[in-house]
CSV table of C-alpha atoms in Angstrom, one decimal:
chain,number,residue,atom,x,y,z
A,1,UNK,CA,-44.8,53.3,-15.1
A,2,UNK,CA,-41.7,52.4,-13.1
A,3,UNK,CA,-41.3,49.2,-11.2
A,4,UNK,CA,-38.4,47.3,-9.7
A,5,UNK,CA,-38.2,43.7,-8.8
A,6,UNK,CA,-35.9,42.4,-6.0
A,7,UNK,CA,-33.3,45.0,-6.8
A,8,UNK,CA,-32.3,43.7,-10.2
A,9,UNK,CA,-31.9,46.3,-12.9
A,10,UNK,CA,-31.0,45.9,-16.6
A,11,UNK,CA,-31.4,47.9,-19.8
A,12,UNK,CA,-32.7,45.8,-22.6
A,13,UNK,CA,-30.2,46.1,-25.5
A,14,UNK,CA,-33.0,45.4,-28.0
A,15,UNK,CA,-35.1,48.3,-26.9
A,16,UNK,CA,-32.9,51.4,-26.4
A,17,UNK,CA,-34.0,53.6,-23.5
A,18,UNK,CA,-36.3,51.1,-22.0
A,19,UNK,CA,-35.5,50.2,-18.5
A,20,UNK,CA,-36.4,46.7,-17.5
A,21,UNK,CA,-36.2,45.3,-14.0
A,22,UNK,CA,-36.0,41.5,-14.1
A,23,UNK,CA,-34.2,38.7,-12.3
A,24,UNK,CA,-30.8,38.1,-14.0
A,25,UNK,CA,-30.1,34.5,-15.0
A,26,UNK,CA,-27.3,33.6,-12.7
A,27,UNK,CA,-24.3,31.8,-14.2
A,28,UNK,CA,-25.1,28.2,-13.4
A,29,UNK,CA,-23.5,26.8,-16.5
A,30,UNK,CA,-20.7,24.6,-15.3
A,31,UNK,CA,-21.2,26.2,-11.9
A,32,UNK,CA,-18.3,28.6,-11.4
A,33,UNK,CA,-15.7,26.6,-9.4
A,34,UNK,CA,-14.6,29.8,-7.6
A,35,UNK,CA,-17.8,29.5,-5.5
A,36,UNK,CA,-16.4,26.4,-3.9
A,37,UNK,CA,-15.0,27.1,-0.4
A,38,UNK,CA,-11.3,26.8,-0.3
A,39,UNK,CA,-11.1,25.0,-3.6
A,40,UNK,CA,-9.1,25.6,-6.7
A,41,UNK,CA,-10.6,25.3,-10.2
A,42,UNK,CA,-10.9,21.6,-11.3
A,43,UNK,CA,-11.9,20.0,-14.5
A,44,UNK,CA,-12.7,16.5,-15.6
A,45,UNK,CA,-9.4,16.2,-17.5
A,46,UNK,CA,-7.4,17.2,-14.5
A,47,UNK,CA,-8.7,14.2,-12.5
A,48,UNK,CA,-8.7,11.0,-14.5
A,49,UNK,CA,-8.4,8.9,-11.4
A,50,UNK,CA,-11.6,10.1,-9.6
A,51,UNK,CA,-13.4,7.3,-7.8
A,52,UNK,CA,-16.9,6.3,-8.7
A,53,UNK,CA,-18.6,8.5,-6.1
A,54,UNK,CA,-16.7,11.6,-7.1
A,55,UNK,CA,-17.4,11.0,-10.8
A,56,UNK,CA,-21.1,10.6,-10.0
A,57,UNK,CA,-21.2,13.9,-8.1
A,58,UNK,CA,-19.5,15.6,-11.0
A,59,UNK,CA,-22.0,14.1,-13.4
A,60,UNK,CA,-24.8,15.5,-11.2
A,61,UNK,CA,-23.3,18.9,-11.2
A,62,UNK,CA,-23.0,18.9,-15.0
A,63,UNK,CA,-26.5,17.7,-15.4
A,64,UNK,CA,-27.8,20.4,-13.1
A,65,UNK,CA,-25.8,23.0,-15.1
A,66,UNK,CA,-27.5,21.9,-18.3
A,67,UNK,CA,-30.9,22.1,-16.5
A,68,UNK,CA,-30.2,25.6,-15.4
A,69,UNK,CA,-29.4,26.7,-18.9
A,70,UNK,CA,-32.5,25.0,-20.3
A,71,UNK,CA,-34.9,26.2,-17.7
A,72,UNK,CA,-33.7,29.6,-16.7
A,73,UNK,CA,-33.1,31.1,-20.2
A,74,UNK,CA,-36.7,30.7,-21.5
A,75,UNK,CA,-38.1,31.6,-18.0
A,76,UNK,CA,-36.0,34.8,-18.0
A,77,UNK,CA,-37.2,35.6,-21.5
A,78,UNK,CA,-40.8,35.2,-20.4
A,79,UNK,CA,-40.2,37.5,-17.5
A,80,UNK,CA,-38.7,40.2,-19.7
A,81,UNK,CA,-41.7,40.0,-22.0
A,82,UNK,CA,-44.1,40.3,-19.0
A,83,UNK,CA,-42.1,43.3,-17.7
A,84,UNK,CA,-42.1,45.1,-21.0
A,85,UNK,CA,-45.9,44.6,-21.3
A,86,UNK,CA,-46.4,46.0,-17.8
A,87,UNK,CA,-44.0,48.9,-18.1
A,88,UNK,CA,-44.3,50.1,-21.7
A,89,UNK,CA,-47.1,52.7,-22.2
A,90,UNK,CA,-47.2,52.0,-26.0
A,91,UNK,CA,-48.8,48.6,-25.4
A,92,UNK,CA,-52.0,50.4,-24.3
A,93,UNK,CA,-52.9,47.7,-21.8
A,94,UNK,CA,-55.8,48.1,-19.4
A,95,UNK,CA,-55.1,48.2,-15.7
A,96,UNK,CA,-56.5,44.7,-15.4
A,97,UNK,CA,-54.1,43.5,-18.2
A,98,UNK,CA,-51.2,45.3,-16.6
A,99,UNK,CA,-52.0,43.6,-13.3
A,100,UNK,CA,-52.2,40.3,-15.0
A,101,UNK,CA,-48.8,40.8,-16.6
A,102,UNK,CA,-47.4,41.9,-13.3
A,103,UNK,CA,-48.8,38.8,-11.6
A,104,UNK,CA,-47.2,36.6,-14.2
A,105,UNK,CA,-43.9,38.4,-13.8
A,106,UNK,CA,-44.0,38.0,-10.0
A,107,UNK,CA,-45.0,34.3,-10.2
A,108,UNK,CA,-42.2,33.7,-12.7
A,109,UNK,CA,-39.7,35.6,-10.5
A,110,UNK,CA,-40.7,33.5,-7.5
A,111,UNK,CA,-40.2,30.3,-9.6
A,112,UNK,CA,-36.9,31.6,-10.8
A,113,UNK,CA,-35.6,32.1,-7.3
A,114,UNK,CA,-36.9,28.7,-6.3
A,115,UNK,CA,-35.0,27.1,-9.2
A,116,UNK,CA,-31.9,28.9,-8.2
A,117,UNK,CA,-32.3,27.7,-4.6
A,118,UNK,CA,-32.8,24.1,-5.7
A,119,UNK,CA,-29.7,24.3,-7.9
A,120,UNK,CA,-27.6,25.8,-5.1
A,121,UNK,CA,-28.7,23.0,-2.8
A,122,UNK,CA,-28.0,20.3,-5.3
A,123,UNK,CA,-24.6,21.8,-6.1
A,124,UNK,CA,-23.8,21.8,-2.4
A,125,UNK,CA,-24.9,18.2,-2.1
A,126,UNK,CA,-22.7,17.3,-5.1
A,127,UNK,CA,-19.7,19.1,-3.6
A,128,UNK,CA,-20.3,17.4,-0.3
A,129,UNK,CA,-20.5,14.0,-2.0
A,130,UNK,CA,-17.2,14.8,-3.8
A,131,UNK,CA,-15.6,15.8,-0.5
A,132,UNK,CA,-16.8,12.6,1.3
A,133,UNK,CA,-15.5,10.6,-1.6
A,134,UNK,CA,-12.1,12.2,-1.4
A,135,UNK,CA,-12.0,11.6,2.4
A,136,UNK,CA,-13.1,8.0,2.0
A,137,UNK,CA,-10.4,7.4,-0.7
A,138,UNK,CA,-7.7,8.9,1.5
A,139,UNK,CA,-8.8,6.9,4.6
A,140,UNK,CA,-8.7,3.7,2.5
A,141,UNK,CA,-5.2,4.5,1.3
A,142,UNK,CA,-3.9,5.2,4.8
A,143,UNK,CA,-5.7,2.2,6.4
A,144,UNK,CA,-4.6,-0.4,3.8
A,145,UNK,CA,-1.1,0.8,3.0
A,146,UNK,CA,0.6,1.0,6.4
A,147,UNK,CA,3.4,-1.3,7.5
A,148,UNK,CA,1.2,-2.7,10.2
A,149,UNK,CA,-2.3,-2.2,11.7
A,150,UNK,CA,-1.3,0.1,14.5
A,151,UNK,CA,0.6,2.4,12.2
A,152,UNK,CA,-2.4,2.5,9.8
A,153,UNK,CA,-4.7,3.4,12.7
A,154,UNK,CA,-2.5,6.2,13.8
A,155,UNK,CA,-2.2,7.7,10.3
A,156,UNK,CA,-5.9,7.4,9.7
A,157,UNK,CA,-6.7,9.1,13.0
A,158,UNK,CA,-4.3,12.0,12.2
A,159,UNK,CA,-6.0,12.5,8.8
A,160,UNK,CA,-9.5,12.4,10.4
A,161,UNK,CA,-8.4,15.1,12.8
A,162,UNK,CA,-7.1,17.3,10.0
A,163,UNK,CA,-10.0,16.6,7.6
A,164,UNK,CA,-12.8,17.2,10.1
A,165,UNK,CA,-11.1,19.9,12.1
A,166,UNK,CA,-11.0,17.9,15.3
A,167,UNK,CA,-8.7,19.1,18.1
A,168,UNK,CA,-7.8,15.5,18.8
A,169,UNK,CA,-8.7,12.0,17.6
A,170,UNK,CA,-7.4,8.4,18.2
A,171,UNK,CA,-8.1,5.0,16.7
A,172,UNK,CA,-7.4,2.2,19.1
A,173,UNK,CA,-7.7,-1.6,19.0
A,174,UNK,CA,-10.2,-3.1,21.6
A,175,UNK,CA,-13.2,-1.7,23.4
A,176,UNK,CA,-12.4,1.7,25.0
A,177,UNK,CA,-15.0,3.3,27.2
A,178,UNK,CA,-16.0,7.0,26.9
A,179,UNK,CA,-15.3,9.5,29.7
A,180,UNK,CA,-16.1,13.1,30.5
A,181,UNK,CA,-13.6,14.4,28.0
A,182,UNK,CA,-13.8,11.7,25.2
A,183,UNK,CA,-16.7,10.4,23.2
A,184,UNK,CA,-16.2,6.7,22.0
A,185,UNK,CA,-17.5,5.2,18.8
A,186,UNK,CA,-17.2,1.4,18.7
A,187,UNK,CA,-16.2,-0.1,15.3
A,188,UNK,CA,-17.6,-3.6,15.7
A,189,UNK,CA,-15.6,-6.6,14.7
A,190,UNK,CA,-16.3,-10.0,16.1
A,191,UNK,CA,-12.6,-11.0,16.5
A,192,UNK,CA,-10.8,-7.7,17.1
A,193,UNK,CA,-13.0,-4.7,18.0
A,194,UNK,CA,-11.7,-1.1,17.6
A,195,UNK,CA,-12.7,2.3,19.0
A,196,UNK,CA,-12.6,5.8,17.6
A,197,UNK,CA,-12.1,8.4,20.4
A,198,UNK,CA,-12.9,12.1,19.8
A,199,UNK,CA,-13.3,15.1,22.1
A,200,UNK,CA,-16.8,15.7,23.6
A,201,UNK,CA,-18.8,18.7,22.7
A,202,UNK,CA,-18.1,18.7,18.9
A,203,UNK,CA,-20.1,21.1,16.7
A,204,UNK,CA,-23.4,19.6,15.7
A,205,UNK,CA,-22.6,19.6,11.9
A,206,UNK,CA,-19.2,17.8,12.6
A,207,UNK,CA,-20.8,15.2,14.8
A,208,UNK,CA,-23.6,14.6,12.3
A,209,UNK,CA,-21.1,14.2,9.5
A,210,UNK,CA,-18.9,11.9,11.6
A,211,UNK,CA,-21.9,9.6,12.5
A,212,UNK,CA,-23.6,9.6,9.1
A,213,UNK,CA,-20.8,9.7,6.6
A,214,UNK,CA,-17.5,8.7,8.2
A,215,UNK,CA,-18.1,6.0,10.8
A,216,UNK,CA,-19.8,3.5,8.5
A,217,UNK,CA,-17.0,3.7,6.0
A,218,UNK,CA,-14.4,3.7,8.7
A,219,UNK,CA,-15.9,0.5,10.2
A,220,UNK,CA,-15.6,-1.3,6.9
A,221,UNK,CA,-12.0,-0.1,6.5
A,222,UNK,CA,-10.9,-1.2,10.0
A,223,UNK,CA,-12.5,-4.6,9.5
A,224,UNK,CA,-10.7,-5.0,6.1
A,225,UNK,CA,-7.4,-3.9,7.6
A,226,UNK,CA,-7.8,-6.4,10.4
A,227,UNK,CA,-8.6,-9.2,8.1
A,228,UNK,CA,-5.6,-8.3,6.0
A,229,UNK,CA,-3.4,-8.3,9.1
A,230,UNK,CA,-4.7,-11.7,10.2
A,231,UNK,CA,-4.2,-13.1,6.7
A,232,UNK,CA,-0.6,-11.8,6.6
A,233,UNK,CA,0.1,-13.2,10.1
A,234,UNK,CA,-1.4,-16.6,9.0
A,235,UNK,CA,0.7,-16.6,5.9
A,236,UNK,CA,3.8,-15.7,7.9
A,237,UNK,CA,3.1,-18.6,10.4
A,238,UNK,CA,2.5,-21.0,7.5
A,239,UNK,CA,5.7,-20.0,5.8
A,240,UNK,CA,7.8,-20.3,9.0
A,241,UNK,CA,6.3,-23.8,9.5
A,242,UNK,CA,7.2,-24.9,6.0
A,243,UNK,CA,10.7,-23.6,6.4
A,244,UNK,CA,11.0,-25.4,9.8
A,245,UNK,CA,9.8,-28.7,8.2
A,246,UNK,CA,12.2,-28.3,5.3
A,247,UNK,CA,15.1,-27.7,7.7
A,248,UNK,CA,14.2,-30.8,9.7
A,249,UNK,CA,14.0,-32.8,6.5
A,250,UNK,CA,17.4,-31.5,5.4
A,251,UNK,CA,18.8,-32.5,8.8
A,252,UNK,CA,17.3,-35.9,8.6
A,253,UNK,CA,18.7,-36.4,5.1
A,254,UNK,CA,22.1,-35.3,6.3
A,255,UNK,CA,22.1,-37.8,9.2
A,256,UNK,CA,20.9,-40.6,6.8
A,257,UNK,CA,23.7,-39.8,4.4
A,258,UNK,CA,26.3,-39.7,7.1
A,259,UNK,CA,25.2,-42.8,8.9
A,260,UNK,CA,24.2,-44.7,5.8
A,261,UNK,CA,25.7,-43.9,2.4
A,262,UNK,CA,28.9,-42.3,3.7
A,263,UNK,CA,29.7,-45.2,6.0
A,264,UNK,CA,29.1,-47.7,3.2
A,265,UNK,CA,31.4,-45.8,0.9
A,266,UNK,CA,34.1,-45.7,3.6
A,267,UNK,CA,33.8,-49.5,4.0
A,268,UNK,CA,34.0,-50.1,0.3
A,269,UNK,CA,37.1,-47.9,0.1
A,270,UNK,CA,38.8,-50.0,2.9
A,271,UNK,CA,37.9,-53.2,1.0
A,272,UNK,CA,39.4,-51.7,-2.2
A,273,UNK,CA,42.7,-51.0,-0.3
A,274,UNK,CA,42.8,-54.6,0.9
A,275,UNK,CA,42.0,-56.0,-2.6
A,276,UNK,CA,44.6,-53.7,-4.2
A,277,UNK,CA,47.3,-55.1,-1.8
A,278,UNK,CA,46.8,-58.7,-2.9
A,279,UNK,CA,45.6,-58.1,-6.5
A,280,UNK,CA,47.9,-58.9,-9.5
A,281,UNK,CA,49.8,-56.1,-11.1
A,282,UNK,CA,47.5,-56.2,-14.2
A,283,UNK,CA,44.5,-55.2,-12.0
A,284,UNK,CA,46.2,-52.5,-9.9
A,285,UNK,CA,45.6,-49.6,-12.4
A,286,UNK,CA,41.9,-50.5,-12.6
A,287,UNK,CA,41.6,-50.7,-8.9
A,288,UNK,CA,43.4,-47.4,-8.5
A,289,UNK,CA,40.9,-45.7,-10.9
A,290,UNK,CA,38.1,-47.3,-9.0
A,291,UNK,CA,39.5,-45.9,-5.7
A,292,UNK,CA,39.8,-42.5,-7.2
A,293,UNK,CA,36.2,-42.5,-8.4
A,294,UNK,CA,35.1,-43.7,-5.0
A,295,UNK,CA,37.0,-40.8,-3.4
A,296,UNK,CA,35.4,-38.3,-5.8
A,297,UNK,CA,32.0,-39.8,-4.9
A,298,UNK,CA,32.8,-39.4,-1.2
A,299,UNK,CA,33.7,-35.7,-1.8
A,300,UNK,CA,30.5,-35.0,-3.7
A,301,UNK,CA,28.5,-36.6,-1.0
A,302,UNK,CA,30.2,-34.6,1.7
A,303,UNK,CA,29.5,-31.4,-0.3
A,304,UNK,CA,25.8,-32.4,-0.5
A,305,UNK,CA,25.7,-33.1,3.2
A,306,UNK,CA,27.5,-29.8,4.0
A,307,UNK,CA,25.0,-27.9,1.8
A,308,UNK,CA,22.1,-29.4,3.6
A,309,UNK,CA,23.3,-28.4,7.1
A,310,UNK,CA,27.0,-27.9,7.7
A,311,UNK,CA,28.4,-29.7,10.8
A,312,UNK,CA,30.5,-26.6,11.7
A,313,UNK,CA,27.3,-24.5,11.9
A,314,UNK,CA,25.6,-26.9,14.2
A,315,UNK,CA,28.5,-27.4,16.5
A,316,UNK,CA,30.4,-24.2,16.5
A,317,UNK,CA,28.2,-21.4,15.1
A,318,UNK,CA,28.1,-19.1,12.1
A,319,UNK,CA,31.7,-17.8,12.2
A,320,UNK,CA,33.4,-21.2,11.5
A,321,UNK,CA,30.7,-22.1,9.0
A,322,UNK,CA,31.2,-18.9,7.0
A,323,UNK,CA,35.0,-19.3,7.2
A,324,UNK,CA,34.8,-22.8,5.8
A,325,UNK,CA,32.4,-21.5,3.1
A,326,UNK,CA,34.9,-18.8,2.2
A,327,UNK,CA,37.7,-21.2,1.9
A,328,UNK,CA,35.8,-23.3,-0.6
A,329,UNK,CA,34.8,-20.3,-2.7
A,330,UNK,CA,36.9,-19.9,-5.9
A,331,UNK,CA,37.1,-16.1,-5.5
A,332,UNK,CA,38.5,-13.9,-2.7
A,333,UNK,CA,36.2,-13.5,0.3
A,334,UNK,CA,36.8,-10.9,3.0
A,335,UNK,CA,35.0,-11.7,6.3
A,336,UNK,CA,34.1,-9.2,9.0
A,337,UNK,CA,32.0,-11.2,11.5
A,338,UNK,CA,30.4,-10.7,14.8
A,339,UNK,CA,31.9,-12.7,17.7
A,340,UNK,CA,28.8,-13.8,19.6
A,341,UNK,CA,26.6,-16.8,18.8
A,342,UNK,CA,23.2,-15.9,17.2
A,343,UNK,CA,19.9,-17.7,17.5
A,344,UNK,CA,20.0,-21.0,15.6
A,345,UNK,CA,17.3,-20.1,13.0
A,346,UNK,CA,19.1,-16.8,12.2
A,347,UNK,CA,22.5,-18.5,11.9
A,348,UNK,CA,20.9,-20.9,9.4
A,349,UNK,CA,19.3,-18.1,7.4
A,350,UNK,CA,22.6,-16.2,7.4
A,351,UNK,CA,24.5,-19.3,6.2
A,352,UNK,CA,22.0,-19.9,3.3
A,353,UNK,CA,22.1,-16.3,2.3
A,354,UNK,CA,25.9,-16.4,2.2
A,355,UNK,CA,25.9,-19.7,0.2
A,356,UNK,CA,23.6,-18.2,-2.4
A,357,UNK,CA,25.4,-14.9,-2.6
A,358,UNK,CA,28.9,-16.5,-3.0
A,359,UNK,CA,27.6,-19.0,-5.6
A,360,UNK,CA,26.0,-16.2,-7.7
A,361,UNK,CA,29.1,-14.0,-7.4
A,362,UNK,CA,31.3,-16.8,-8.7
A,363,UNK,CA,29.0,-18.3,-11.4
A,364,UNK,CA,26.9,-15.4,-12.7
A,365,UNK,CA,28.3,-12.1,-11.7
A,366,UNK,CA,32.0,-12.9,-12.7
A,367,UNK,CA,33.1,-11.1,-9.5
A,368,UNK,CA,36.7,-11.2,-8.3
A,369,UNK,CA,36.0,-10.2,-4.7
A,370,UNK,CA,33.2,-10.5,-2.2
A,371,UNK,CA,32.9,-8.8,1.2
A,372,UNK,CA,30.8,-10.3,4.0
A,373,UNK,CA,30.0,-8.3,7.1
A,374,UNK,CA,27.9,-9.6,10.0
A,375,UNK,CA,27.2,-7.4,13.0
A,376,UNK,CA,24.8,-7.8,15.9
A,377,UNK,CA,23.4,-5.2,18.3
A,378,UNK,CA,19.8,-3.9,18.5
A,379,UNK,CA,19.4,-5.7,15.2
A,380,UNK,CA,21.4,-8.4,13.4
A,381,UNK,CA,22.7,-7.1,10.1
A,382,UNK,CA,24.3,-9.1,7.3
A,383,UNK,CA,25.8,-7.3,4.3
A,384,UNK,CA,27.3,-9.1,1.3
A,385,UNK,CA,28.7,-7.2,-1.6
A,386,UNK,CA,30.6,-8.2,-4.7
A,387,UNK,CA,32.3,-6.3,-7.6
A,388,UNK,CA,30.6,-8.3,-10.4
A,389,UNK,CA,28.4,-7.2,-13.3
A,390,UNK,CA,25.3,-6.7,-11.3
A,391,UNK,CA,21.8,-7.0,-12.7
A,392,UNK,CA,20.6,-9.7,-10.3
A,393,UNK,CA,16.8,-10.0,-10.4
A,394,UNK,CA,15.1,-12.0,-7.6
A,395,UNK,CA,12.0,-12.7,-9.8
A,396,UNK,CA,14.1,-14.7,-12.3
A,397,UNK,CA,15.1,-17.6,-10.0
A,398,UNK,CA,13.9,-19.4,-7.0
A,399,UNK,CA,17.1,-19.1,-5.0
A,400,UNK,CA,16.7,-15.4,-4.0
A,401,UNK,CA,12.9,-15.7,-3.6
A,402,UNK,CA,13.4,-18.6,-1.2
A,403,UNK,CA,15.8,-16.5,0.8
A,404,UNK,CA,13.3,-13.6,1.0
A,405,UNK,CA,10.6,-16.0,2.3
A,406,UNK,CA,13.0,-17.4,4.9
A,407,UNK,CA,14.1,-14.0,6.2
A,408,UNK,CA,10.5,-12.7,6.3
A,409,UNK,CA,9.5,-15.8,8.3
A,410,UNK,CA,11.9,-14.6,11.0
A,411,UNK,CA,10.4,-11.0,11.0
A,412,UNK,CA,13.4,-9.8,9.0
A,413,UNK,CA,14.0,-8.0,5.7
A,414,UNK,CA,16.1,-8.8,2.8
A,415,UNK,CA,17.0,-6.0,0.3
A,416,UNK,CA,18.9,-6.7,-3.0
A,417,UNK,CA,20.6,-3.8,-4.8
A,418,UNK,CA,22.1,-4.8,-8.1
A,419,UNK,CA,22.4,-2.1,-10.7
A,420,UNK,CA,23.7,-3.3,-14.1
A,421,UNK,CA,27.5,-2.9,-14.1
A,422,UNK,CA,27.6,-1.9,-10.5
A,423,UNK,CA,27.9,-5.1,-8.5
A,424,UNK,CA,25.4,-6.7,-6.2
A,425,UNK,CA,24.7,-6.0,-2.5
A,426,UNK,CA,22.5,-8.1,-0.2
A,427,UNK,CA,21.3,-6.5,3.0
A,428,UNK,CA,19.5,-8.7,5.5
A,429,UNK,CA,18.3,-7.5,8.9
A,430,UNK,CA,16.8,-9.5,11.7
A,431,UNK,CA,15.4,-8.5,15.1
A,432,UNK,CA,17.9,-9.4,17.8
A,433,UNK,CA,15.2,-11.1,19.9
A,434,UNK,CA,14.2,-13.5,17.2
A,435,UNK,CA,14.8,-17.2,18.0
């Protein structure tokens, strides 16, 4: 008796010469990764940083692989036995028994194909879950790592276009209406709405995936990015306000010192001169020492006042203020300065950066020379470099950190390059329109 089943042929190695037609157990163990569309082989060890969803999908695939081995192997053995009973004349089965064995074999074959179909569907679901997890992770990275919200939206839209095979896609802030060429998906946010625009007439599978899998996650990401942008803006505003209050306080202290303590010390000095003129010779040395100490106190007070807010900066601008600062510095300072006046807040920031840089070069870097360059054009750029020992670390002290905060409050950037043994360079840039 010769029968075939669904085109599968195999010679049983345990029974030479006996032809057995039975469904072959397909290789579900660990699911051959080559069956993935456009994917290279991947293992658990190769991806230690998989997110939770991707790990779950891989766990599902491994569980199904174990199930395939546990279910398909005994089922296949049963089908082989039923086939042998039906096909082998030596078993001396009646026609009814042969029909019964054949029915068992057919029912088992149908069950085997159903199991294979279920496993294939489950594997596709697991692969789809992994694919969606990878897409979600990349969207989160793009949305939350950009320099600003608009740049993040543009990068996210570009990746969506590539990942979903869209001919065009755009993420825009605000409510944008759909038209005959563009379909609009609103990403609701009470304070700052956003809209995803895609071409009309997308394939049904792409549209379904976009609505069911991508849009909910994208809405959460856009909302998170907007909250992050608002928090950053609030922090920047608060920092600028604190710096403004601190500058006003310094200015008030400077005025109080000039109008109060300095004037009193000047009056005391004049009285000492009058007393010294009529004092006996035995008191003149003591009066002279007192006058010298008073002069030193006046000098220290002027230095304190000048450090708070130098009069030259307020009256004449940054060039005279930096020139006076260079004259007081104990090391050589080369100046290359812009000629035009800058906004007051930027001039003050430049002055404080120069004060900190020159003080660090003289006290800590053991430098012999400092170069200060200030230029203005589309941006205002300050470069201060020394030939000291380098190794400056902003995290070790409050001076440089305070400067970074002051610069950022003005929409500027401050970069510090200080390799060990290679000197230190400070690069500050401000937008020219800042005031």
